[in-house]
């Protein structure tokens, strides 16, 4: 059974291992300096690190960024947004749509907090992630250079629920 849940301190080592398993991958821009236990500790302290578990084993992770560094970008249609980042799935589990599950869980958390949209940056070379985000209704709003890489800036505005 697959469970999406908020991470706790005991998950930190497993999440770091997941991050490390992505470094050097074809689509990954991460390196030995990012993400690290520093990001994990910060996300845990802010209560914004989530994990995906299958049969008690952590197979994926993602975060709602505590301090949204993308807020200053002039491309957004909606300013009341949360930023999601550091989404990863263990190499053996890729290709099963699990990133989709993680992003949906993160978006649900943002909705519950009253946010109106979600923002993210995705490396231009990360074709699988871009496909996932497009399938979830994200729109590319612009492009930026950060940390020595080129990223698309993507946004999904949550639709208002009506009683009609």
Short mmCIF file of C-alpha atoms in Angstrom, two decimals, residues 12 23 26-27 32 34-35 47 49 55 61 63 70 77 80-81 92 124 128 130-131 134 149 153-154 157:
data_model
loop_
_atom_site.label_atom_id
_atom_site.label_comp_id
_atom_site.label_asym_id
_atom_site.label_seq_id
_atom_site.Cartn_x
_atom_site.Cartn_y
_atom_site.Cartn_z
CA UNK A 12 15.70 12.23 7.53
CA UNK A 23 22.61 12.94 -8.06
CA UNK A 26 20.55 12.05 -16.67
CA UNK A 27 17.88 14.62 -15.81
CA UNK A 32 26.84 16.75 -3.53
CA UNK A 34 22.33 20.25 -2.80
CA UNK A 35 20.09 19.01 -1.40
CA UNK A 47 6.71 20.95 8.77
CA UNK A 49 8.72 17.76 4.08
CA UNK A 55 4.95 -1.14 2.58
CA UNK A 61 9.87 12.71 -1.13
CA UNK A 63 8.76 19.64 -0.07
CA UNK A 70 10.42 32.20 -6.68
CA UNK A 77 -0.39 35.24 -12.59
CA UNK A 80 -0.84 33.78 -3.27
CA UNK A 81 1.06 30.61 -4.08
CA UNK A 92 13.88 1.39 -8.76
CA UNK A 124 14.88 22.35 -18.88
CA UNK A 128 10.18 13.35 -17.25
CA UNK A 130 8.21 18.47 -17.14
CA UNK A 131 5.87 15.81 -18.53
CA UNK A 134 2.19 19.35 -17.70
CA UNK A 149 21.34 25.72 -14.97
CA UNK A 153 9.08 28.47 -14.21
CA UNK A 154 5.73 26.71 -13.99
CA UNK A 157 -3.69 28.01 -10.40
#
